[in-house]
C-alpha angles and dihedrals in degrees: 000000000000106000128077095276105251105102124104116248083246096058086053094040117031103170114039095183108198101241134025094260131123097274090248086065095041122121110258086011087214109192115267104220107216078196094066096038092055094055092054089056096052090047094052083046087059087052102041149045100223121001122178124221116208121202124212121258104329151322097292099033111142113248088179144327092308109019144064147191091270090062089055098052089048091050095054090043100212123142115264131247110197106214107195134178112243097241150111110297082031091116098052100041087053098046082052102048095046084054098056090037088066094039091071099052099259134119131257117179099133131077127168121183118209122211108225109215095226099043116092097150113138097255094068087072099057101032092087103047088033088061096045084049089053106038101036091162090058126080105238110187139165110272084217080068092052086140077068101057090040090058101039084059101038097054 
């Protein structure tokens, strides 16, 4: 929705999985080639000033029988934006994931968390302020803010 409008729905989009499942579960389970979808990055990179790449369901979501999301994003080597819900269990799953992120070598300084419109519970209220508590070294922002976050990483 960003860019200038002239790229295929498969050069924004390289794998279209049938259902919304983590692609392990997925119907057919085709095989996701890290190789291809590295040269379509670089190829976008070509193209573009700044491309994002969004991964599917979360850091350890399976890809297959042996990998996960999180070798993808190794394999690709771009810094790391947490998304999380704005929920209750937020804290820890975030906490968990920006472990394992820099286990494995990768970046995290963004988090963005994301309000969810059902979901009232009490911990919505303190999420925000209790991560920037936490990580004060990451930059925890509002996903409604996403030009932001665009900006902070761009510059």
């Amino acid at each position: 929705a960003s860019g200038p409008g002239n790229l295929t729905l498969d050069e924004v989009n390289p794998i279209s999985l049938a259902e919304p499942l983590a692609p392990l579960a997925c119907s057919g389970n085709d095989v996701i080639c890290f190789e291809s979808i590295q040269t379509k990055l670089i190829e976008l990179q070509k193209r573009f000033d700044f491309v994002i790449v969004e991964g599917a369901g979360g850091w350890m979501v399976p890809v297959d029988e042996t990998r996960t999301m999180a070798d993808l994003a190794v394999a690709l080597e771009l810094p790391v934006m947490i998304v999380s819900a704005n929920r209750l269990g937020m804290l820890n799953h975030t906490l968990l994931t920006v472990a394992a992120i820099e286990e494995s070598g990768l970046s995290c300084d963004c988090i963005a968390v994301n309000d969810i419109p059902a979901v009232t519970d009490l911990s919505c209220q303190s999420n925000y302020n209790s991560l920037k508590t936490v990580l004060p070294e990451k930059n925890v922002f509002d996903a409604s803010k996403v030009g932001e976050i665009v900006s902070l990483w761009y510059s």
